[in-house]
XYZ file of C-alpha atoms in Angstrom:
754
model
C 0.000 0.000 0.000
C 1.265 3.483 -0.820
C 0.139 6.928 0.459
C -3.318 6.542 1.812
C -3.874 2.837 2.008
C -7.124 1.578 0.647
C -8.629 -0.992 2.980
C -11.230 -3.580 2.210
C -13.821 -3.966 4.934
C -13.545 -7.556 6.119
C -15.716 -9.242 8.720
C -13.513 -8.037 11.585
C -13.811 -4.442 10.446
C -17.592 -4.692 10.106
C -17.851 -6.205 13.572
C -15.736 -3.379 15.006
C -17.853 -0.806 13.216
C -21.030 -2.364 14.593
C -19.604 -2.309 18.107
C -18.602 1.352 17.662
C -22.063 2.143 16.341
C -23.610 0.627 19.453
C -21.250 2.625 21.624
C -22.088 5.801 19.764
C -25.802 5.174 20.120
C -25.528 4.188 23.765
C -27.182 0.828 23.132
C -26.937 -1.732 25.867
C -26.255 0.807 28.630
C -27.900 3.764 30.285
C -26.584 7.083 29.043
C -24.659 9.216 31.525
C -26.798 12.109 30.343
C -29.710 10.562 32.190
C -28.188 11.942 35.386
C -28.999 15.440 34.213
C -32.336 14.405 32.732
C -33.408 12.698 35.944
C -32.031 15.520 38.076
C -33.860 18.090 35.978
C -37.114 16.168 36.230
C -36.632 15.729 39.961
C -35.688 19.348 40.674
C -38.531 20.623 38.496
C -40.980 18.451 40.407
C -39.539 19.749 43.678
C -39.694 23.367 42.562
C -43.188 22.939 41.178
C -44.290 21.622 44.562
C -42.295 24.303 46.374
C -43.918 26.886 44.102
C -47.349 25.652 45.128
C -46.156 25.617 48.729
C -44.916 29.207 48.505
C -48.284 30.201 46.991
C -50.016 28.552 49.947
C -47.650 30.328 52.337
C -48.259 33.649 50.574
C -52.025 33.163 50.765
C -51.653 32.170 54.409
C -49.758 35.320 55.415
C -52.163 37.500 53.404
C -55.145 35.841 55.092
C -53.529 36.378 58.472
C -52.763 40.012 57.685
C -56.386 40.613 56.646
C -57.712 39.171 59.901
C -58.200 41.943 62.478
C -57.681 39.787 65.573
C -54.520 37.930 64.576
C -52.386 40.393 62.654
C -49.600 39.919 65.207
C -49.025 36.327 64.094
C -47.126 37.406 60.982
C -45.111 40.594 60.791
C -45.280 42.955 57.848
C -41.672 42.123 57.071
C -42.439 38.395 56.861
C -45.406 39.102 54.586
C -43.146 40.976 52.178
C -40.500 38.272 52.470
C -42.894 35.454 51.551
C -44.293 37.497 48.679
C -40.737 38.018 47.424
C -40.065 34.283 47.720
C -43.047 33.611 45.497
C -41.559 35.779 42.774
C -38.136 34.170 43.222
C -39.488 30.624 43.059
C -41.479 31.473 39.950
C -38.351 32.884 38.349
C -36.230 29.872 39.320
C -38.898 27.446 38.098
C -39.021 29.253 34.766
C -35.229 29.064 34.452
C -35.196 25.391 35.415
C -37.782 24.553 32.790
C -35.425 25.985 30.134
C -32.194 24.659 31.599
C -30.175 22.307 29.433
C -26.643 20.963 29.175
C -24.617 23.323 27.058
C -21.330 22.519 25.367
C -19.424 25.101 23.316
C -16.854 24.113 20.698
C -13.905 26.441 20.122
C -10.787 26.245 18.020
C -8.921 27.775 15.188
C -10.351 28.000 11.721
C -10.624 24.695 9.799
C -9.796 22.530 12.833
C -13.048 20.599 12.286
C -15.391 21.993 14.961
C -18.480 21.686 12.771
C -17.484 18.178 11.690
C -17.092 17.078 15.319
C -20.577 18.381 16.089
C -22.035 16.684 13.017
C -20.381 13.420 14.069
C -21.871 13.719 17.576
C -25.286 14.482 16.074
C -24.825 11.633 13.537
C -25.957 13.901 10.719
C -24.555 16.649 8.466
C -26.381 19.534 10.086
C -23.734 22.231 10.236
C -21.939 23.469 7.138
C -18.341 22.256 6.961
C -15.479 22.274 4.507
C -11.997 23.501 3.820
C -11.084 26.931 5.118
C -13.153 29.370 7.170
C -16.718 28.087 6.846
C -18.570 28.995 10.091
C -18.878 32.774 10.341
C -21.179 33.109 13.430
C -22.329 31.102 16.409
C -24.667 28.206 15.682
C -26.642 26.569 18.503
C -28.184 23.172 17.864
C -31.020 22.289 20.245
C -33.816 19.771 20.245
C -37.453 20.348 19.390
C -40.526 18.196 19.704
C -41.511 19.121 16.162
C -40.973 16.618 13.369
C -39.507 19.272 11.095
C -36.165 21.017 11.532
C -36.012 24.802 11.418
C -33.775 27.670 12.351
C -34.212 31.052 13.989
C -32.078 34.153 14.211
C -31.760 36.835 16.852
C -33.339 39.383 14.550
C -36.533 37.378 14.101
C -38.201 34.514 15.909
C -39.953 33.471 12.747
C -38.966 29.902 11.725
C -36.775 29.610 8.619
C -35.822 26.687 6.493
C -32.848 24.649 7.602
C -31.426 25.128 4.108
C -30.812 28.794 4.880
C -28.003 27.847 7.231
C -25.426 27.976 4.466
C -26.349 31.515 3.447
C -26.615 32.821 7.016
C -23.674 31.084 8.699
C -21.138 30.412 5.987
C -18.179 32.752 5.773
C -18.359 32.445 1.994
C -21.980 33.769 1.855
C -22.728 37.353 0.921
C -25.746 37.468 3.288
C -23.902 36.085 6.280
C -24.669 37.376 9.783
C -22.201 39.167 12.052
C -19.694 37.159 14.069
C -21.503 37.902 17.351
C -24.846 36.714 16.006
C -26.460 33.450 17.023
C -28.390 31.066 14.816
C -30.567 28.534 16.608
C -31.116 25.277 14.801
C -34.112 23.364 16.126
C -33.527 19.731 15.250
C -36.139 16.996 15.907
C -35.315 15.211 19.161
C -36.325 11.831 17.825
C -33.415 12.011 15.356
C -30.692 12.553 17.949
C -30.184 11.081 21.401
C -28.080 14.003 22.647
C -30.751 16.542 21.797
C -33.405 14.295 23.254
C -31.520 14.356 26.544
C -31.356 18.160 26.785
C -27.878 18.685 25.311
C -27.289 21.896 23.377
C -24.253 22.100 21.099
C -22.812 25.468 20.133
C -20.433 25.898 17.187
C -18.267 28.998 17.035
C -16.238 30.861 14.456
C -12.491 30.383 14.581
C -10.958 32.132 17.557
C -8.142 33.285 15.312
C -10.355 35.455 13.079
C -11.567 38.031 15.629
C -10.110 39.926 18.578
C -13.580 40.332 20.205
C -13.191 37.295 22.483
C -14.517 38.998 25.629
C -17.884 39.619 24.001
C -18.035 35.969 22.942
C -17.330 34.822 26.482
C -19.947 37.127 28.027
C -22.603 36.243 25.510
C -22.091 32.538 24.865
C -19.794 31.011 27.482
C -20.898 32.031 30.970
C -23.692 29.428 31.055
C -21.688 26.688 29.315
C -21.132 23.429 31.171
C -18.335 22.031 28.990
C -15.858 23.592 26.567
C -14.377 21.480 23.775
C -11.191 22.767 22.244
C -10.906 21.236 18.782
C -7.209 21.329 17.934
C -5.345 20.246 14.790
C -3.235 17.159 15.441
C -0.871 18.330 12.719
C 0.250 21.227 14.885
C 0.751 21.986 18.526
C -1.496 24.203 20.670
C -1.328 27.766 19.442
C -1.048 30.804 21.692
C -4.326 32.099 20.271
C -6.118 29.017 21.638
C -4.387 29.325 24.979
C -5.218 33.031 25.303
C -8.907 32.377 24.707
C -9.139 29.746 27.440
C -7.121 31.907 29.796
C -9.860 34.492 29.384
C -12.530 31.828 29.945
C -10.778 30.568 33.071
C -10.566 34.089 34.456
C -14.331 34.544 34.053
C -15.469 31.080 35.128
C -14.344 29.030 38.100
C -12.563 25.894 36.868
C -14.345 25.408 33.553
C -14.619 21.854 32.195
C -12.403 21.678 29.125
C -11.901 18.780 26.733
C -9.209 18.857 24.054
C -9.789 16.962 20.826
C -6.717 16.403 18.700
C -8.651 16.146 15.458
C -7.436 14.737 12.139
C -5.447 12.077 13.954
C -5.961 9.862 10.895
C -2.985 11.638 9.274
C -0.817 10.006 11.933
C -0.829 6.893 9.812
C 1.647 8.692 7.561
C 4.047 9.338 10.486
C 6.820 6.966 11.437
C 7.196 7.836 15.151
C 3.489 8.366 15.916
C 3.742 7.520 19.621
C 6.345 10.220 20.225
C 4.091 12.768 18.525
C 1.141 11.598 20.545
C 3.118 11.806 23.779
C 4.236 15.308 22.882
C 0.624 16.390 22.410
C -0.377 14.775 25.717
C 2.370 16.495 27.667
C 1.688 19.925 26.244
C -2.095 19.590 26.648
C -1.916 18.333 30.253
C 0.571 21.059 31.106
C -1.826 23.621 29.654
C -4.853 22.271 31.568
C -3.141 21.496 34.874
C -0.343 24.038 35.167
C -1.452 27.027 33.127
C -5.215 26.982 33.582
C -5.182 25.026 36.840
C -8.596 23.564 36.065
C -7.616 19.990 36.986
C -4.644 17.883 38.044
C -2.268 16.253 35.582
C -3.630 12.775 36.031
C -7.177 13.887 35.310
C -5.954 16.164 32.530
C -4.741 13.153 30.537
C -8.322 11.852 30.557
C -9.457 15.121 28.967
C -7.279 14.730 25.829
C -8.507 12.580 22.896
C -7.020 11.775 19.517
C -9.818 11.440 16.986
C -10.788 11.831 13.389
C -14.127 13.604 13.190
C -14.232 13.000 9.424
C -13.973 9.219 9.867
C -16.448 9.211 12.773
C -19.032 11.181 10.783
C -18.611 9.016 7.665
C -18.794 5.790 9.630
C -21.885 6.859 11.546
C -23.710 8.124 8.509
C -23.130 4.851 6.685
C -23.772 2.673 9.729
C -27.114 4.382 10.321
C -27.986 3.665 6.696
C -26.891 0.043 7.094
C -24.208 0.168 4.441
C -20.442 -0.220 4.552
C -18.206 2.816 4.679
C -16.319 3.315 1.404
C -12.711 2.059 1.559
C -11.292 5.362 0.421
C -12.591 7.199 3.543
C -11.205 5.029 6.358
C -7.460 4.755 6.898
C -5.621 2.008 8.754
C -6.222 2.079 12.514
C -9.613 3.689 12.096
C -11.101 1.306 14.680
C -8.948 2.825 17.427
C -9.879 6.354 16.356
C -13.581 5.493 16.248
C -13.374 3.973 19.718
C -11.446 7.029 20.905
C -14.233 9.267 19.591
C -16.796 7.085 21.368
C -14.741 7.254 24.557
C -14.630 11.024 24.223
C -18.407 11.087 23.955
C -18.730 8.822 26.962
C -16.419 10.923 29.106
C -17.973 14.078 27.725
C -21.471 12.880 28.632
C -20.397 11.981 32.165
C -18.641 15.296 32.618
C -21.302 17.504 31.083
C -24.085 15.727 32.955
C -22.338 16.058 36.304
C -21.188 19.571 35.529
C -24.646 20.664 34.342
C -26.304 19.182 37.408
C -23.892 21.115 39.574
C -23.861 24.387 37.646
C -27.589 24.430 36.829
C -29.075 23.003 39.986
C -26.629 23.464 42.848
C -27.279 27.173 43.387
C -30.987 26.761 42.791
C -31.064 23.974 45.347
C -29.238 26.140 47.860
C -31.626 29.015 47.237
C -34.606 26.690 47.525
C -33.199 25.360 50.784
C -32.780 28.897 52.149
C -36.256 29.935 50.984
C -37.760 26.803 52.460
C -35.936 27.405 55.747
C -37.099 31.028 55.861
C -40.700 30.054 55.202
C -40.459 27.327 57.808
C -39.253 29.916 60.312
C -42.211 32.138 59.414
C -44.618 29.222 59.800
C -42.989 28.071 63.029
C -43.222 31.582 64.442
C -46.861 31.882 63.352
C -47.645 28.443 64.793
C -45.966 29.224 68.117
C -47.685 32.594 68.388
C -51.019 31.042 67.429
C -50.697 28.495 70.238
C -49.925 31.289 72.697
C -52.805 33.364 71.374
C -55.040 30.313 71.482
C -54.184 29.758 75.155
C -54.892 33.424 75.855
C -58.243 33.226 74.090
C -59.143 30.016 75.926
C -58.312 31.662 79.241
C -60.289 34.736 78.206
C -63.260 32.565 77.293
C -62.999 30.722 80.580
C -62.965 34.010 82.498
C -65.943 35.381 80.606
C -67.889 32.115 80.995
C -67.207 32.116 84.734
C -68.324 35.750 84.930
C -71.493 34.893 83.024
C -72.289 31.899 85.235
C -71.536 33.894 88.362
C -73.727 36.728 87.105
C -76.585 34.301 86.398
C -76.406 32.845 89.892
C -76.120 36.260 91.539
C -79.055 37.567 89.507
C -81.181 34.585 90.490
C -80.306 35.111 94.139
C -80.863 38.872 93.895
C -84.181 38.382 92.102
C -85.434 36.100 94.856
C -84.233 38.545 97.509
C -85.824 41.539 95.765
C -89.111 39.724 95.279
C -89.241 39.022 99.005
C -88.405 42.632 99.816
C -91.011 43.958 97.377
C -93.588 41.627 98.837
C -92.800 42.867 102.354
C -92.999 46.511 101.235
C -96.281 45.848 99.433
C -97.781 44.130 102.453
C -96.712 47.000 104.682
C -98.192 49.562 102.290
C -101.441 47.636 102.123
C -101.629 47.482 105.907
C -100.892 51.196 106.315
C -103.407 52.294 103.702
C -106.072 49.998 105.142
C -105.487 51.338 108.656
C -105.448 54.943 107.480
C -108.647 54.506 105.453
C -110.410 52.912 108.439
C -109.428 55.868 110.576
C -110.682 58.286 107.964
C -113.988 56.437 107.671
C -114.454 56.737 111.425
C -113.839 60.466 111.057
C -116.172 60.700 108.099
C -118.835 62.613 110.070
C -116.277 65.308 110.797
C -115.355 65.504 107.131
C -119.018 65.818 106.208
C -119.574 68.498 108.839
C -116.675 70.443 107.324
C -118.594 70.632 104.075
C -120.426 73.956 104.049
C -122.555 74.750 101.065
C -126.021 76.294 100.813
C -128.556 73.520 101.309
C -131.968 73.506 99.648
C -134.386 70.595 99.445
C -135.161 71.321 95.838
C -134.231 68.114 93.916
C -132.141 69.917 91.294
C -130.212 71.944 93.831
C -129.931 68.900 96.046
C -128.248 66.954 93.239
C -125.654 69.698 92.851
C -125.165 69.667 96.624
C -124.572 65.883 96.587
C -122.117 66.142 93.678
C -120.070 68.748 95.454
C -120.215 66.690 98.653
C -118.903 63.664 96.738
C -115.985 65.731 95.432
C -115.281 67.174 98.859
C -115.195 63.750 100.540
C -113.101 62.232 97.749
C -110.531 65.045 97.704
C -110.350 65.358 101.466
C -109.968 61.616 101.952
C -107.323 61.570 99.222
C -105.366 64.409 100.822
C -105.598 62.853 104.245
C -104.490 59.454 102.989
C -101.662 61.028 101.053
C -100.552 63.030 104.075
C -100.622 59.978 106.282
C -99.233 57.347 103.870
C -97.472 58.824 100.843
C -94.343 60.083 102.564
C -93.703 56.768 104.259
C -94.527 54.844 101.083
C -92.275 57.009 98.930
C -89.451 56.652 101.425
C -89.923 52.904 101.415
C -89.985 52.853 97.582
C -86.877 55.055 97.318
C -85.006 52.996 99.874
C -85.956 49.789 98.121
C -84.935 51.172 94.729
C -81.616 52.348 96.085
C -81.041 49.012 97.745
C -81.824 47.179 94.491
C -79.447 49.482 92.611
C -76.633 49.011 95.110
C -77.115 45.265 95.255
C -77.160 45.004 91.477
C -74.165 47.319 91.207
C -72.199 44.903 93.376
C -72.508 42.127 90.803
C -72.044 44.238 87.658
C -68.806 45.754 86.358
C -67.716 48.979 88.043
C -68.202 51.057 84.910
C -71.925 50.194 84.929
C -72.701 51.631 88.385
C -73.217 55.192 87.165
C -75.484 53.901 84.427
C -77.519 52.062 87.055
C -77.934 55.270 89.064
C -79.268 56.979 85.952
C -81.972 54.336 85.713
C -83.574 55.470 89.009
C -86.511 57.814 88.274
C -85.724 61.479 88.943
C -89.295 62.304 90.097
C -90.875 61.135 93.347
C -93.261 58.260 93.192
C -96.893 59.220 93.836
C -99.793 56.979 94.852
C -103.195 57.581 93.333
C -105.974 56.875 95.872
C -108.895 56.100 93.604
C -111.952 56.441 95.908
C -114.457 57.734 93.318
C -117.140 58.700 95.865
C -119.522 59.891 93.174
C -119.922 56.431 91.695
C -119.503 54.754 95.046
C -122.421 56.691 96.584
C -124.478 56.923 93.418
C -127.150 54.751 95.057
C -127.591 57.080 98.022
C -131.256 58.240 98.419
C -131.879 60.827 101.117
C -135.120 60.999 103.166
C -135.633 64.559 104.436
C -139.432 64.593 104.534
C -140.980 65.434 107.958
C -141.598 62.347 110.109
C -143.381 62.738 113.500
C -141.418 60.672 115.958
C -144.520 59.700 118.015
C -146.749 58.728 115.168
C -148.260 55.299 115.439
C -146.271 54.206 112.424
C -143.013 55.512 113.875
C -143.752 53.870 117.196
C -144.596 50.573 115.618
C -141.496 50.761 113.429
C -139.447 51.550 116.463
C -140.773 48.624 118.443
C -141.689 46.118 115.819
C -139.593 46.942 112.820
C -140.750 47.521 109.288
C -144.366 47.066 108.314
C -143.703 44.094 106.106
C -142.730 41.899 109.086
C -145.770 42.370 111.253
C -147.651 39.420 109.778
C -145.017 37.129 111.312
C -146.140 37.912 114.833
C -148.878 35.305 114.796
C -146.477 32.653 113.649
C -143.853 33.581 116.257
C -145.599 34.936 119.354
C -142.411 35.135 121.405
C -140.202 36.786 118.730
C -140.467 39.994 116.809
C -138.242 40.537 113.763
C -137.147 44.065 113.054
C -134.397 46.379 111.996
C -134.066 48.480 115.089
C -130.590 49.883 115.299
C -129.448 48.350 112.040
C -130.209 46.854 108.651
C -130.089 43.243 109.706
C -133.361 41.399 109.807
C -132.576 39.764 113.161
C -135.111 38.240 115.592
C -135.828 40.473 118.613
C -136.950 38.585 121.778
C -139.818 40.173 123.723
C -139.627 40.500 127.502
C -142.476 38.982 129.522
C -144.947 36.326 128.680
C -148.193 38.294 128.956
C -150.637 37.090 126.381
C -152.728 40.195 126.967
C -149.886 42.542 126.034
C -149.175 40.580 122.959
C -152.801 40.562 121.945
C -153.061 44.311 122.596
C -150.027 45.119 120.543
C -151.200 42.911 117.788
C -154.627 44.479 117.792
C -153.101 47.976 117.938
C -150.832 47.206 115.056
C -153.694 45.796 113.099
C -155.926 48.776 113.751
C -153.239 51.355 112.985
C -152.577 49.712 109.734
C -156.107 50.484 108.626
C -157.923 53.695 107.917
C -159.193 56.426 110.224
C -161.955 54.143 111.255
C -159.440 51.933 112.912
C -157.953 54.905 114.724
C -161.397 55.960 116.018
C -162.005 52.491 117.261
C -158.738 52.518 119.150
C -159.481 55.935 120.655
C -162.915 54.746 121.697
C -161.501 51.703 123.398
C -158.875 53.766 125.265
C -161.454 56.385 126.294
C -163.735 53.778 127.619
C -160.908 52.309 129.627
C -159.025 55.470 130.866
C -161.569 58.230 130.671
C -161.982 61.351 128.570
C -159.841 63.680 130.684
C -156.835 61.574 130.268
C -157.473 61.425 126.566
C -157.763 65.213 126.281
C -154.580 65.860 128.271
C -152.711 63.195 126.359
C -153.995 64.560 123.084
C -152.875 68.073 123.999
C -149.429 66.892 124.899
C -149.271 64.772 121.788
C -150.336 67.708 119.635
C -147.827 69.979 121.332
C -145.015 67.587 120.629
C -146.178 67.284 117.041
C -146.342 71.029 116.669
C -142.888 71.484 118.196
C -141.349 68.922 115.875
C -143.125 70.361 112.896
C -141.929 73.882 113.661
C -138.339 72.798 114.312
C -138.138 70.834 110.980
C -136.217 73.608 109.261
C -133.732 73.565 106.323
C -130.894 73.228 108.802
C -132.566 70.201 110.361
C -133.055 68.725 106.925
C -129.305 69.293 106.189
C -128.307 67.571 109.445
C -130.578 64.666 108.626
C -129.166 64.567 105.094
C -125.530 64.578 106.313
C -126.258 61.920 108.928
C -127.880 59.717 106.326
C -124.934 60.389 103.946
C -122.391 59.534 106.657
C -124.135 56.259 107.414
C -124.428 55.365 103.747
C -120.930 56.487 102.701
C -119.303 54.787 105.681
C -120.902 51.487 104.774
C -119.807 51.864 101.135
C -116.286 53.017 101.948
C -115.805 50.065 104.280
C -116.564 47.860 101.325
C -113.625 49.290 99.317
C -111.025 49.364 102.084
C -109.431 46.154 100.839
C -109.759 47.240 97.213
C -108.164 50.626 97.845
C -105.315 49.254 99.936
C -104.731 46.540 97.357
C -104.750 49.140 94.610
C -102.159 51.252 96.421
C -99.989 48.250 97.160
C -100.303 47.213 93.534
C -99.036 50.630 92.456
C -96.069 50.259 94.770
C -95.462 46.753 93.537
C -95.672 47.923 89.924
C -93.260 50.799 90.575
C -90.715 48.600 92.331
C -91.130 45.782 89.839
C -90.687 48.116 86.886
C -87.632 49.686 88.534
C -86.127 46.270 89.127
C -87.049 45.268 85.581
C -85.124 48.297 84.260
C -82.172 47.390 86.410
C -82.399 43.765 85.329
C -82.596 44.906 81.735
C -79.250 46.568 82.223
C -77.984 43.348 83.755
C -79.429 41.478 80.769
C -77.544 43.846 78.495
C -74.380 43.026 80.418
C -75.173 39.329 80.074
C -75.890 39.779 76.394
C -72.607 41.619 75.986
C -70.791 38.828 77.775
C -72.503 36.244 75.579
C -71.609 38.263 72.485
C -68.034 38.566 73.710
C -67.909 34.806 74.295
C -69.220 34.249 70.760
C -66.588 36.618 69.428
C -63.939 34.764 71.408
C -65.261 31.468 70.038
C -65.161 32.901 66.542
C -61.654 34.190 67.114
C -60.666 30.826 68.583
C -62.030 29.071 65.519
C -60.019 31.344 63.254
C -56.893 30.953 65.398
C -57.246 27.165 65.455
C -57.634 27.147 61.694
C -54.628 29.440 61.313
C -52.672 27.286 63.755
C -53.540 24.128 61.831
C -52.572 25.780 58.541
C -49.310 27.079 60.016
C -48.505 23.632 61.388
C -49.294 21.989 58.053
C -47.149 24.505 56.178
C -44.340 24.044 58.687
C -44.509 20.275 58.220
C -44.542 20.760 54.457
C -41.351 22.778 54.832
C -39.816 19.826 56.680
C -40.965 17.527 53.895
C -39.446 19.729 51.186
C -36.274 20.014 53.233
C -36.011 16.234 53.126
C -36.765 16.304 49.403
C -33.966 18.795 48.798
C -31.567 16.786 50.948
C -32.519 13.677 49.014
C -31.861 15.504 45.759
C -28.463 16.605 47.046
C -27.544 13.076 48.125
C -28.713 11.612 44.843
C -27.366 14.152 42.388
C -25.088 16.661 44.125
C -23.272 14.698 46.820
C -19.993 15.229 44.993
C -20.468 19.006 45.139
C -20.278 19.222 48.918
C -23.601 21.089 49.209
């Protein structure tokens, strides 16, 4: 074989290619990139839950701040803090949802950066060729769409993937500026790396522009891995070293891989191992000694000798199921293909671990701090709520005891006051009854005091009686008031004051003045309702002249009213009459003489008849006693009659009228003694009862206020218990998320020392 040896693919070569293809595809083993994928899924789940938790905490503190009774549970500062956490968590969650593993490829022009990326993507996506081909930055990322597209910074409108050559190629007349970025959205189902959240960024040659600082600020600060694609035909250039010195000064220990590309030309060298060793020494010295990003032993594992051209050709043909043309692969290609696969394996492990650390470590720390702060807020709110709950329970207990004590004291006071009122009422009734009896006994004096012109004319007599009724009623009222009212009023005032003082003892001190205001300012007055006009309406005076020695008067005096005389024959030893009173009581007769009884009976019978009867009686007496006696007796009898008739003047009629009125009014007034005394006592009872009712109403208001206060305390307790339960739940959730974050650290970040 001469020059580039042409090799025929035998069975051994095909088997090696198949093994390499499986390595490149990650078949038969779990990709190291799954660490990032799983970590991203896990941390997003955690932050989504923490986001909901922060929303709950924010709602909790806002609810607490809007509650009047429990604003002290959460300070204004904590409310603002939790609200700020909500915004921070939302921002972090948004960043996490977009986070991906980013690798940036740098190197001098024509070192094969685009070819390396195409080989890793197993497709010719980026433009490549001899000379300066890539003029701007190209970012290849995955999309769920089935169609590939590209976007530029100037417009988010999708463009055809075919436009990449015009926009990115240095040979195009419509190329973008060197600091521009083209995003290629490649279907995820066509590439495992893109499917596992890897973003590959191709760059222009670092030897064609001095504006490296802008590149670093714009495209490198969020990179997880840097791949320096060097040319195996030359050593590391100072331009390449200067760029990574700048990167190292801006980033703390960046992850750098060095690919010595085009290693297939080594087949033309005689002392290939010496050349390889030279590259290894210079590269490890650059990484370990100059950049100080790793130690020398680890630096050797970051240097790979590959042929991106062979890897891309082999993968394209392997994916199509055909053999790679002999003219493309040079002797020893199996080792270079395996080296490229090893690079990918190490790269995937490094970028996955690095991305987990760089993307999630700080977020995890911030989430841990936020969670701890919220837990402190919830713990403080929970502790304060328990204290406040105890205070409210004690307050409710005190108010309930006051209410029960007030109920018992009111019951006792009510019983005591009822007894006192009853005693006062009984005493008033007794005094009024006694006073009215005395006044009735003095009624004749009251009637005698009445001086008005008296005339027997019926019309004038009616006016006289009306004025007499008014005089008796007013005079009796004044006398009763003079004798009873002062004592009754004193008793009422004393009782009212006693009720007020006793009630004031069981009510709060601030209510005593209000109780005093409830006592009536005017003196209590008793109305003595005698109403003599109606009481004596049935009074009928008899002021006609009546001869005291007339037969009728004599018979009425001895035998009673005329209607009872017929009973004499039935009861010879008893005469019924009304002498000295109104009662129809039997009157025993003294002596047993039948003659006297017969004489009286005959006399009564004769006098009850006409003048003829009188003549018969006179004849019988004359026959018995003689005419002289009759004449003398008649003269005396006539003289008495004449005297009485002459002395029956208007004054005598007035005396008779007043005497009859006294007898009649006394009998009627005695009938209303109990009624009047009861009426007065009822007025006293009503006054005292109404006064006590007003006082009790004030006590009822106090009770009602206590009951309302207890209800308010119960309501406040209910709110506090709910707040306490919510605070406890949120505190426990914080503990749960703390364990989740610790679990995430142990599972994915334990190497970081978080």
